[in-house]
Coordinates of C-alpha atoms and ligand atoms in Angstrom, one line a residue:
X1 CA 34.9 61.9 1.9
X2 CA 37.7 59.7 2.4
X3 CA 38.2 56.3 2.8
X4 CA 41.5 54.1 5.2
X5 CA 41.6 51.5 1.6
X6 CA 42.8 48.0 2.4
X7 CA 44.7 45.4 0.2
X8 CA 43.2 41.8 0.2
X9 CA 43.2 38.3 -1.2
X10 CA 39.1 37.4 -0.2
X11 CA 36.6 39.6 1.6
X12 CA 34.7 37.5 4.5
X13 CA 31.5 39.2 5.1
X14 CA 30.5 37.8 8.9
X15 CA 32.7 36.2 11.4
X16 CA 30.0 33.7 12.2
X17 CA 30.9 29.9 12.0
X18 CA 31.2 30.1 8.3
X19 CA 33.9 32.9 7.5
X20 CA 35.9 32.0 10.9
X21 CA 36.0 28.3 9.0
X22 CA 37.0 30.7 5.8
X23 CA 39.5 32.0 7.2
X24 CA 41.3 30.2 9.5
X25 CA 41.1 27.6 6.4
X26 CA 42.6 30.6 4.2
X27 CA 44.3 32.0 7.0
X28 CA 46.4 28.6 7.9
X29 CA 47.6 28.1 3.9
X30 CA 49.2 32.0 4.1
X31 CA 45.6 32.8 1.5
X32 CA 45.1 37.2 2.7
X33 CA 41.7 37.7 3.6
X34 CA 40.4 40.2 5.1
X35 CA 37.3 39.2 8.0
X36 CA 34.4 41.9 9.2
X37 CA 32.1 41.4 11.5
X38 CA 29.0 43.8 12.2
X39 CA 28.8 42.0 16.1
X40 CA 30.6 42.0 18.6
X41 CA 32.8 38.7 19.5
X42 CA 31.1 38.8 23.2
X43 CA 27.7 38.5 20.7
X44 CA 29.0 36.0 18.7
X45 CA 30.0 33.8 21.9
X46 CA 26.3 34.5 23.8
X47 CA 24.1 33.1 20.4
X48 CA 23.6 29.2 21.2
X49 CA 23.0 27.7 18.3
X50 CA 23.8 24.4 17.0
X51 CA 25.2 21.7 19.0
X52 CA 25.6 18.3 16.8
X53 CA 28.7 18.7 14.2
X54 CA 29.4 15.7 12.0
X55 CA 32.5 13.3 11.6
X56 CA 33.3 15.8 8.5
X57 CA 32.9 18.7 10.3
X58 CA 34.9 17.8 12.8
X59 CA 38.0 16.9 10.4
X60 CA 37.4 20.5 8.5
X61 CA 38.0 21.8 11.6
X62 CA 41.4 19.6 12.9
X63 CA 42.0 20.2 9.2
X64 CA 42.2 24.0 10.9
X65 CA 44.5 23.5 13.5
X66 CA 41.4 23.9 15.4
X67 CA 40.1 20.8 17.1
X68 CA 42.1 19.9 19.3
X69 CA 39.7 21.1 22.4
X70 CA 36.8 19.5 20.3
X71 CA 38.5 16.2 19.9
X72 CA 38.4 16.6 24.1
X73 CA 36.2 17.8 25.3
X74 CA 33.3 16.5 23.1
X75 CA 30.8 13.9 22.5
X76 CA 31.4 11.8 20.4
X77 CA 27.8 10.2 20.3
X78 CA 27.3 6.8 18.3
X79 CA 22.7 7.4 19.0
X80 CA 19.8 8.4 20.2
X81 CA 16.5 7.9 21.2
X82 CA 13.2 8.1 19.5
X83 CA 9.9 8.9 21.7
X84 CA 7.5 8.0 19.7
X85 CA 3.7 6.8 21.6
X86 CA 5.2 6.6 25.1
X87 CA 7.4 4.2 24.3
X88 CA 12.1 5.4 23.2
X89 CA 13.3 3.6 20.6
X90 CA 17.2 4.1 19.6
X91 CA 19.0 5.2 16.2
X92 CA 22.3 3.4 16.1
X93 CA 23.7 5.5 13.5
X94 CA 26.6 3.4 13.8
X95 CA 25.1 0.9 12.8
X96 CA 23.3 1.8 10.1
X97 CA 25.7 4.3 8.3
X98 CA 28.9 1.6 8.7
X99 CA 30.5 2.6 11.7
X100 CA 30.4 6.8 11.6
X101 CA 29.6 8.9 14.2
X102 CA 28.5 12.3 15.4
X103 CA 30.1 14.9 18.0
X104 CA 28.4 16.8 20.5
X105 CA 29.2 19.5 20.5
X106 CA 28.2 23.7 21.2
X107 CA 28.7 26.4 18.2
X108 CA 29.7 28.6 20.6
X109 CA 32.4 26.1 21.5
X110 CA 33.3 25.4 18.1
X111 CA 32.9 29.5 17.2
X112 CA 35.2 30.1 20.3
X113 CA 37.7 27.6 19.1
X114 CA 38.0 29.6 16.0
X115 CA 38.3 32.7 17.4
X116 CA 41.0 31.2 19.7
X117 CA 42.8 30.2 16.0
X118 CA 42.8 32.8 15.2
X119 CA 44.4 35.1 17.7
X120 CA 46.9 32.5 17.2
X121 CA 47.4 33.7 14.4
X122 CA 47.6 36.7 15.2
X123 CA 44.8 37.9 12.5
X124 CA 41.9 40.4 14.0
X125 CA 38.8 40.1 13.0
X126 CA 38.0 43.3 11.8
X127 CA 34.1 44.0 14.5
X128 CA 31.4 46.6 14.7
X129 CA 31.7 46.9 10.5
X130 CA 28.7 49.8 10.0
X131 CA 27.3 50.4 6.7
X132 CA 29.0 47.1 4.7
X133 CA 28.5 47.8 1.2
X134 CA 29.5 45.3 -1.9
X135 CA 30.7 47.0 -5.4
X136 CA 31.4 45.4 -8.5
X137 CA 30.9 41.8 -8.1
X138 CA 31.1 41.1 -12.0
X139 CA 33.7 42.9 -12.7
X140 CA 37.6 41.4 -11.7
X141 CA 38.5 43.9 -8.5
X142 CA 35.2 43.7 -6.6
X143 CA 35.7 46.0 -2.7
X144 CA 33.6 46.7 -0.4
X145 CA 33.3 49.2 1.6
X146 CA 32.7 49.8 5.3
X147 CA 32.2 51.8 8.8
X148 CA 33.5 52.2 11.3
X149 CA 33.7 54.0 14.3
X150 CA 34.0 56.4 12.8
X151 CA 36.0 56.4 10.3
X152 CA 35.1 55.3 6.1
X153 CA 37.1 52.2 4.6
X154 CA 37.0 50.2 1.6
X155 CA 38.5 46.8 0.8
X156 CA 40.3 46.2 -2.2
X157 CA 40.4 42.6 -2.8
X158 CA 39.9 39.2 -5.8
X159 CA 36.9 37.2 -4.7
X160 CA 34.1 38.5 -1.3
X161 CA 32.4 35.6 0.3
X162 CA 29.0 36.4 1.5
X163 CA 28.8 34.3 5.2
X164 CA 26.4 37.1 6.7
X165 CA 23.8 34.8 7.7
X166 CA 19.7 34.6 6.9
X167 CA 19.8 38.4 7.4
X168 CA 23.3 39.8 5.7
X169 CA 24.0 42.2 3.1
X170 CA 25.1 39.6 0.5
X171 CA 22.7 37.1 -0.4
X172 CA 20.8 40.6 -1.1
X173 CA 24.0 42.1 -4.1
X174 CA 22.7 39.7 -6.2
X175 CA 20.4 41.3 -8.7
X176 CA 16.5 40.1 -8.0
X177 CA 15.8 39.5 -11.7
X178 CA 18.9 36.4 -11.1
X179 CA 18.2 35.2 -7.7
X180 CA 15.7 32.9 -7.0
X181 CA 14.3 32.2 -3.8
X182 CA 12.6 29.2 -2.5
X183 CA 11.9 28.9 1.0
X184 CA 8.5 26.9 3.7
X185 CA 8.5 28.5 6.4
X186 CA 6.6 26.3 9.0
X187 CA 4.1 27.1 11.4
X188 CA 5.3 26.5 15.1
X189 CA 9.2 28.0 16.9
X190 CA 10.9 26.2 18.6
X191 CA 11.7 27.5 22.5
X192 CA 14.8 26.6 23.6
X193 CA 17.0 27.1 27.2
X194 CA 20.0 26.4 28.4
X195 CA 20.4 25.3 31.8
X196 CA 23.7 23.6 34.1
X197 CA 21.8 20.8 34.9
X198 CA 22.8 17.2 34.0
X199 CA 21.5 16.0 30.9
X200 CA 18.6 14.1 31.0
X201 CA 19.4 11.8 29.1
X202 CA 23.2 9.8 28.1
X203 CA 21.7 10.2 23.9
X204 CA 19.9 12.9 22.7
X205 CA 15.8 12.4 22.5
X206 CA 14.1 13.4 19.7
X207 CA 10.5 13.8 21.2
X208 CA 7.2 13.0 19.4
X209 CA 4.5 13.6 21.3
X210 CA 0.6 14.7 21.4
X211 CA 1.7 18.3 23.0
X212 CA 3.8 18.8 20.0
X213 CA 7.6 18.0 19.6
X214 CA 10.7 17.9 21.9
X215 CA 14.7 17.9 22.1
X216 CA 16.4 17.1 25.3
X217 CA 19.6 17.6 24.1
X218 CA 24.0 17.9 25.7
X219 CA 26.5 20.7 25.8
X220 CA 27.8 18.1 28.7
X221 CA 27.6 16.2 31.4
X222 CA 26.9 19.8 33.6
X223 CA 24.7 22.4 31.2
X224 CA 22.2 21.4 29.0
X225 CA 19.9 21.8 26.2
X226 CA 16.2 21.1 25.9
X227 CA 13.5 22.7 23.1
X228 CA 9.6 22.6 23.5
X229 CA 7.7 22.6 19.7
X230 CA 5.3 26.4 20.6
X231 CA 3.1 28.0 18.2
X232 CA 4.8 30.4 15.8
X233 CA 3.5 33.3 17.5
X234 CA 4.4 32.4 21.1
X235 CA 6.8 35.1 22.8
X236 CA 9.2 34.1 24.9
X237 CA 8.4 36.3 28.0
X238 CA 5.1 34.1 27.4
X239 CA 7.3 31.5 29.0
X240 CA 8.3 31.9 32.5
X241 CA 11.0 28.9 33.0
X242 CA 8.3 27.0 35.1
X243 CA 6.4 27.1 32.7
X244 CA 8.8 25.4 30.2
X245 CA 10.1 22.9 32.3
X246 CA 6.0 21.7 33.1
X247 CA 5.1 21.1 29.3
X248 CA 8.7 19.8 28.3
X249 CA 7.6 16.4 31.2
X250 CA 4.3 17.1 29.6
X251 CA 5.7 15.8 26.5
X252 CA 8.4 13.4 27.9
X253 CA 7.5 9.3 28.4
X254 CA 7.4 9.0 32.1
X255 CA 10.8 6.4 32.3
X256 CA 13.3 10.0 30.3
X257 CA 10.9 12.9 32.3
X258 CA 11.4 10.8 36.3
X259 CA 15.2 11.6 35.1
X260 CA 14.3 15.2 34.2
X261 CA 16.3 17.5 36.4
X262 CA 15.4 21.3 36.7
X263 CA 17.0 24.4 37.1
X264 CA 16.7 27.8 36.0
X265 CA 17.2 28.9 32.3
X266 CA 21.2 30.7 31.3
X267 CA 19.5 31.5 27.8
X268 CA 16.2 31.5 26.5
X269 CA 14.8 32.0 23.2
X270 CA 12.4 31.1 19.9
X271 CA 13.9 30.2 16.8
X272 CA 11.1 30.1 14.3
X273 CA 10.9 27.0 12.0
X274 CA 11.8 28.1 7.2
X275 CA 14.3 26.3 5.0
X276 CA 15.0 28.5 2.6
X277 CA 17.4 28.4 -0.4
X278 CA 18.5 31.0 -2.6
X279 CA 20.3 30.4 -6.1
X280 CA 22.4 30.8 -8.1
X281 CA 25.2 30.9 -4.2
X282 CA 27.3 33.2 -6.7
X283 CA 27.3 35.7 -8.3
X284 CA 31.0 37.6 -11.2
X285 CA 33.4 37.7 -7.8
X286 CA 30.5 37.2 -4.9
X287 CA 30.1 34.0 -2.9
X288 CA 27.8 33.0 -0.2
X289 CA 28.3 30.3 2.3
X290 CA 25.8 29.0 5.0
X291 CA 22.8 30.6 6.3
X292 CA 23.5 33.8 3.9
X293 CA 22.1 31.5 1.2
X294 CA 19.9 28.4 3.1
X295 CA 18.6 27.5 6.6
X296 CA 16.5 25.0 7.0
X297 CA 14.6 24.6 10.6
X298 CA 16.5 23.1 13.1
X299 CA 14.9 19.1 14.0
X300 CA 18.0 17.7 11.5
X301 CA 20.7 19.6 12.9
X302 CA 21.7 20.4 9.5
X303 CA 22.0 24.0 9.8
X304 CA 25.9 24.6 10.5
X305 CA 27.0 21.7 8.7
X306 CA 25.3 22.0 5.7
X307 CA 27.3 25.8 6.0
X308 CA 30.5 23.5 6.7
X309 CA 29.8 21.4 3.5
X310 CA 29.9 25.0 1.7
X311 CA 32.8 26.1 3.3
X312 CA 34.6 22.7 2.2
X313 CA 33.9 23.2 -1.7
X314 CA 35.4 26.7 -1.8
X315 CA 38.2 26.5 0.5
X316 CA 39.4 23.8 -2.5
X317 CA 38.1 25.7 -5.1
X318 CA 40.2 29.3 -3.3
X319 CA 43.4 26.2 -2.6
X320 CA 43.0 24.8 -7.0
X321 CA 42.8 28.9 -7.2
X322 CA 45.7 30.4 -5.8
X323 CA 47.9 27.0 -5.2
X324 CA 47.4 25.6 -9.2
X325 CA 46.0 28.5 -10.5
X326 CA 42.8 26.2 -11.7
X327 CA 39.7 28.5 -11.2
X328 CA 37.5 25.6 -12.7
X329 CA 36.1 25.2 -8.3
X330 CA 35.3 28.0 -7.9
X331 CA 32.9 27.9 -11.4
X332 CA 31.0 25.0 -10.4
X333 CA 31.2 26.5 -6.6
X334 CA 27.1 27.3 -6.8
X335 CA 26.5 23.4 -8.6
X336 CA 28.7 22.0 -6.5
X337 CA 27.2 23.1 -2.9
X338 CA 23.3 23.4 -3.9
X339 CA 23.4 19.4 -4.8
X340 CA 23.9 18.6 -1.1
X341 CA 21.8 21.5 0.4
X342 CA 19.1 19.8 -1.3
X343 CA 19.8 17.3 0.0
X344 CA 20.0 18.7 3.0
X345 CA 17.4 20.6 3.2
X346 CA 15.6 17.4 2.2
X347 CA 16.1 15.6 4.7
X348 CA 15.6 18.3 7.2
X349 CA 11.5 19.0 5.5
X350 CA 11.3 14.8 6.0
X351 CA 12.4 14.9 9.5
X352 CA 10.8 18.5 11.1
X353 CA 7.4 16.9 9.2
X354 CA 7.7 13.4 11.0
X355 CA 8.1 14.7 14.7
X356 CA 5.9 17.9 14.4
X357 CA 2.9 18.1 15.5
X358 CA 0.3 20.3 12.7
X359 CA -2.8 21.2 13.6
X360 CA -5.8 21.6 12.5
X361 CA -4.5 19.2 9.9
X362 CA -6.7 16.0 8.6
X363 CA -6.5 12.4 10.5
X364 CA -5.6 11.3 7.7
X365 CA -2.4 12.8 7.3
X366 CA -2.1 12.2 11.4
X367 CA -2.1 8.7 10.3
X368 CA 0.4 9.2 7.5
X369 CA 3.0 10.5 10.0
X370 CA 1.9 7.8 11.9
X371 CA 2.8 5.0 8.9
X372 CA 5.9 6.7 8.1
X373 CA 7.4 6.1 12.1
X374 CA 6.4 3.1 12.0
X375 CA 8.2 2.4 9.3
X376 CA 11.4 3.7 10.1
X377 CA 11.4 1.8 14.0
X378 CA 10.7 -1.3 10.9
X379 CA 13.0 -1.2 8.6
X380 CA 16.4 -1.8 8.7
X381 CA 16.4 0.1 5.1
X382 CA 15.1 3.7 6.6
X383 CA 17.0 3.7 9.3
X384 CA 20.8 3.8 7.2
X385 CA 19.2 6.2 4.8
X386 CA 18.0 7.8 8.2
X387 CA 21.6 7.6 9.6
X388 CA 23.5 8.8 6.0
X389 CA 21.7 12.3 6.5
X390 CA 22.2 12.2 9.7
X391 CA 26.1 11.1 10.3
X392 CA 26.4 13.6 6.8
X393 CA 26.0 12.8 3.2
X394 CA 30.0 12.4 2.3
X395 CA 31.0 16.0 1.1
Ligands
LIG1 P1 25.5 32.9 11.1 O1 26.0 31.7 12.8 O2 24.1 33.6 11.5 O3 26.7 34.2 11.3 C1 26.9 35.1 9.9 C2 27.2 35.7 10.6 O4 27.6 37.7 10.4 C3 27.3 38.4 10.3 N1 26.5 40.1 10.1 C4 27.6 40.1 9.5 N2 28.7 41.3 9.2 C5 28.2 42.2 8.7 N3 28.0 42.6 8.3 C6 26.6 42.3 7.9 N4 26.2 43.3 7.4 C7 27.0 41.2 8.7 N5 25.1 40.9 8.4 C8 25.1 39.8 9.7 C9 26.4 38.5 11.7 O5 26.8 38.8 13.4 C10 26.5 36.5 12.2 O6 27.7 36.7 13.0 O7 26.0 31.9 9.6 P2 26.7 31.0 9.8 O8 28.0 31.4 9.5 O9 26.5 30.3 7.7 O10 26.3 29.7 10.4 C11 25.2 29.6 10.5 C12 24.8 28.4 11.2 O11 24.9 29.8 13.0 C13 23.6 28.6 11.4 O12 23.3 27.3 10.4 C14 23.6 26.9 12.7 O13 23.3 27.3 14.0 C15 22.5 26.0 12.6 N6 21.6 25.0 14.2 C16 22.1 24.2 13.7 N7 22.6 23.6 12.6 C17 23.2 22.3 13.1 O14 24.5 21.8 11.8 N8 23.2 21.9 14.3 C18 22.6 21.5 15.3 O15 22.4 21.3 16.3 C19 21.5 23.4 15.0 N9 20.9 23.4 16.4 C20 20.7 26.0 14.5 C21 20.6 24.9 15.5 C22 19.8 26.9 14.5 C23 19.0 27.5 15.7 N10 18.6 28.5 15.4 C24 18.5 29.4 16.6 C25 17.9 29.4 14.0 C26 19.4 25.2 17.0 C27 18.6 26.1 16.6 C28 18.0 27.0 17.9
LIG2 C1 21.6 21.6 20.2 O1 21.6 20.9 20.7 O2 21.1 22.5 20.2 C2 20.9 20.6 18.4 C3 21.0 19.4 18.4 C4 20.7 19.0 17.9 C5 18.9 18.7 17.2 C6 19.0 20.7 16.8 C7 19.9 21.3 17.8 O3 18.8 18.4 15.7

């Protein structure tokens, strides 16, 4: 069987935010790479996911020369609200983090900016790839084969980056006796809708109510994103728009729900809440990044932000290798990335346990959850720790 063979330095599998950010950073620094993406650009841009960007991520976007629109259109948020027991409490991120803030800017916009930046550099992403297989990853001459249209291709490279998300092939290419997977599945999902309506509040509102968790988030002043906790077994088809809005209203405190503007959903989906880490994050010449190696429940807004810190470490390790011949960053990538990954895992788990309803749990545990909440609102130390994580731990 004949294959067209291409050659590059770095082959990146996955054209989501992780793969595109690394590719853009490498391209800007003259390090040649190829990105393989399973889906079309339109499909990737149709996935409505993250909304909150850490300042460290924003800095990396600027370094990748694609931060202009984010800085113009993204909203800087100095804090958010937590609703509990019918009352609102403000988390002052700026005050408790020593001056840091987050940017509310959707993953779709960020990914679009990364695609546009590639277009400006004249770099093409290869879409609609199938049968992607990683070969000889323990050798110094790894290669990737795939099919695109009716043709078979081979990419000879020096390094392979697995940025192909939770369901990708890269992690599965690491032998089972080398890889350890840690997982926690929560007994609920998040049903999210996007609607062309004015957000209910100028800041995000996280809600712990007797009926379960809810979140009022923002994409812009005319586009809102709302979520409610739903049982694991629920399907999107079970939820009409009206049923969603009614349930959301029941979970919001009166002073918030009175301002809620409803409208038709333009996207509706359910995401299962799951924590997952694969160790190690590198094997031979393969390096995993982002959701390919770890995922969190969306509660703490850490998923995409943790993916960005992986890319930060990988990018600097690659710069050191290609510009100075120093491979120590690549050798220590896995342990360095995992140290930050686990801290974000802990924070996401903690915030998920704090705010969700756990049907069937005993009353003692419910009391502890309320005490945890009470402590958070009454302690400067607790709020400082919270803010430190939410704005992003240092890289
Ligand atoms: P992605 O986005 O899954 O992209 C992986 C890409 O790889 C492609 N692919 C392949 N390509 C080639 N060959 C193959 N064999 C392939 N298999 C897969 C896929 O088509 C895809 O394009 O992973 P990446 O780039 O690591 O990015 C991770 C983020 O998408 C994810 O962590 C966040 O969306 C998580 N998340 C949030 N993170 C935050 O930091 N802040 C938030 O506010 C936030 N909110 C959220 C979220 C995730 C959510 N869902 C739906 C899980 C809210 C939600 C509801
Ligand atoms: C979102 O806007 O999609 C979003 C915001 C904050 C989160 C999770 C999701 O914690």
